[in-house]
């Protein structure tokens, strides 16, 4: 009988995009090893920065990983689109079903948004829509939450759309903000929750 190879491919391929340390990637790797990511498997990791520790984490786990650098010769908008298109081409060539931005700093644009609509997620270290948007990453997010006198902060996993941190929210995890918090102590508290959130969101998604 004729078999459709697509039906035979039971596991869903996940592409994880990273730019830095990769603790969220590590949480996904550990979760897949320990109790699985539903029907999902981390098939490949792509970084937009050279020599980041996330790439080493992927290598240590035996996951193919490589870098696609933004083209600095292009103006900002074109650079974004060019990188997005190169990621899309790789994703299609590698039969990627889902894309997880796990600490990925480049903003995606162009066809990848529609092609992977509802199949591409991002994690952000605040309770969106608060403290999101272009330029809001790392310490700046936590400093803004502290400056605003927030009593709670947390993390958000959301679908990626054409905006920056504007896509539909999948889930949030909340942490308290203490009066003696610094951006670093708040970031650390949120990071722990991020790892649980990203695993839960990926399991739901796939
Ligand atoms: C996380 O705080 C994530 O929310 C943000 O970038 C950071 C990445 O951390 N988008 P890591 O590289 O996963 O450790």
Tab-separated table of N, CA and C and ligand atoms in Angstrom, residues 18-26 54 57 101-105 122-126 136-138 142 155-156 165 187 190-191 194-195 198, ligand 1:
chain	number	residue	atom	x	y	z
A	18	UNK	N	17.741	31.393	19.231
A	18	UNK	CA	18.405	31.900	20.444
A	18	UNK	C	19.364	33.037	20.107
A	19	UNK	N	19.744	33.808	21.148
A	19	UNK	CA	20.738	34.873	20.960
A	19	UNK	C	21.759	34.922	22.084
A	20	UNK	N	21.592	34.063	23.124
A	20	UNK	CA	22.462	34.287	24.282
A	20	UNK	C	22.758	33.048	25.077
A	21	UNK	N	22.500	33.154	26.358
A	21	UNK	CA	22.882	32.104	27.306
A	21	UNK	C	22.119	30.795	27.083
A	22	UNK	N	20.837	30.915	26.778
A	22	UNK	CA	20.075	29.718	26.411
A	22	UNK	C	19.555	28.888	27.564
A	23	UNK	N	19.248	29.541	28.702
A	23	UNK	CA	18.685	28.733	29.802
A	23	UNK	C	17.275	28.240	29.459
A	24	UNK	N	16.541	29.023	28.671
A	24	UNK	CA	15.215	28.538	28.247
A	24	UNK	C	15.348	27.355	27.294
A	25	UNK	N	16.321	27.427	26.408
A	25	UNK	CA	16.607	26.284	25.534
A	25	UNK	C	16.953	25.065	26.392
A	26	UNK	N	17.789	25.280	27.421
A	26	UNK	CA	18.181	24.166	28.292
A	26	UNK	C	16.959	23.552	28.979
A	54	UNK	N	24.259	29.299	24.224
A	54	UNK	CA	23.116	28.484	23.789
A	54	UNK	C	23.538	27.466	22.720
A	57	UNK	N	25.122	24.599	24.410
A	57	UNK	CA	24.099	23.750	25.059
A	57	UNK	C	23.491	22.795	24.039
A	101	UNK	N	10.981	31.041	19.870
A	101	UNK	CA	11.980	32.095	20.116
A	101	UNK	C	12.267	32.079	21.615
A	102	UNK	N	13.447	31.601	21.979
A	102	UNK	CA	13.777	31.417	23.400
A	102	UNK	C	14.964	32.318	23.722
A	103	UNK	N	14.663	33.602	23.941
A	103	UNK	CA	15.752	34.543	24.156
A	103	UNK	C	16.373	34.927	22.830
A	104	UNK	N	15.513	35.194	21.833
A	104	UNK	CA	15.972	35.559	20.490
A	104	UNK	C	15.738	37.056	20.322
A	105	UNK	N	16.805	37.798	20.050
A	105	UNK	CA	16.689	39.257	20.103
A	105	UNK	C	16.297	39.909	18.780
A	122	UNK	N	7.057	33.122	21.403
A	122	UNK	CA	8.166	33.871	21.994
A	122	UNK	C	7.942	33.940	23.505
A	123	UNK	N	9.050	34.020	24.244
A	123	UNK	CA	8.928	34.243	25.697
A	123	UNK	C	9.502	35.605	26.036
A	124	UNK	N	8.773	36.331	26.896
A	124	UNK	CA	9.183	37.685	27.273
A	124	UNK	C	9.127	37.797	28.797
A	125	UNK	N	10.133	38.462	29.409
A	125	UNK	CA	10.186	38.464	30.873
A	125	UNK	C	9.390	39.570	31.558
A	126	UNK	N	8.143	39.757	31.136
A	126	UNK	CA	7.242	40.663	31.864
A	126	UNK	C	5.820	40.179	31.621
A	136	UNK	N	12.806	46.648	24.444
A	136	UNK	CA	12.557	46.186	25.811
A	136	UNK	C	13.044	44.750	25.946
A	137	UNK	N	14.269	44.619	26.388
A	137	UNK	CA	14.812	43.288	26.625
A	137	UNK	C	15.802	43.364	27.783
A	138	UNK	N	16.095	42.203	28.329
A	138	UNK	CA	17.086	42.108	29.405
A	138	UNK	C	16.753	43.009	30.585
A	142	UNK	N	13.132	44.766	33.469
A	142	UNK	CA	12.982	44.662	34.927
A	142	UNK	C	13.138	46.029	35.598
A	155	UNK	N	6.362	36.469	33.537
A	155	UNK	CA	6.761	36.215	32.146
A	155	UNK	C	5.534	35.851	31.325
A	156	UNK	N	5.686	36.033	30.025
A	156	UNK	CA	4.584	35.780	29.092
A	156	UNK	C	5.091	34.959	27.927
A	165	UNK	N	6.311	41.843	20.524
A	165	UNK	CA	5.677	41.398	21.778
A	165	UNK	C	4.175	41.664	21.810
A	187	UNK	N	14.980	39.636	37.827
A	187	UNK	CA	15.222	38.819	36.634
A	187	UNK	C	15.410	37.350	37.003
A	190	UNK	N	12.153	35.720	37.920
A	190	UNK	CA	11.323	35.504	36.728
A	190	UNK	C	11.886	34.375	35.867
A	191	UNK	N	13.206	34.321	35.781
A	191	UNK	CA	13.850	33.299	34.943
A	191	UNK	C	13.400	31.887	35.329
A	194	UNK	N	10.152	31.369	33.873
A	194	UNK	CA	10.228	31.265	32.406
A	194	UNK	C	10.445	29.824	31.975
A	195	UNK	N	11.325	29.146	32.717
A	195	UNK	CA	11.678	27.787	32.308
A	195	UNK	C	10.461	26.863	32.379
A	198	UNK	N	7.892	28.083	29.440
A	198	UNK	CA	8.195	27.753	28.044
A	198	UNK	C	7.942	26.269	27.781
B	1	LIG	C1	14.766	35.602	28.805
B	1	LIG	O1	14.575	36.472	29.865
B	1	LIG	C2	13.639	35.706	27.807
B	1	LIG	O2	12.416	35.987	28.390
B	1	LIG	C3	14.084	36.851	26.947
B	1	LIG	O3	15.481	36.695	26.842
B	1	LIG	C4	15.967	36.003	27.988
B	1	LIG	C5	16.751	34.825	27.495
B	1	LIG	O4	17.301	34.060	28.512
B	1	LIG	N1	13.369	36.894	25.702
B	1	LIG	P1	18.031	32.707	28.163
B	1	LIG	O5	19.021	32.979	27.028
B	1	LIG	O6	17.023	31.683	27.769
B	1	LIG	O7	18.755	32.324	29.410
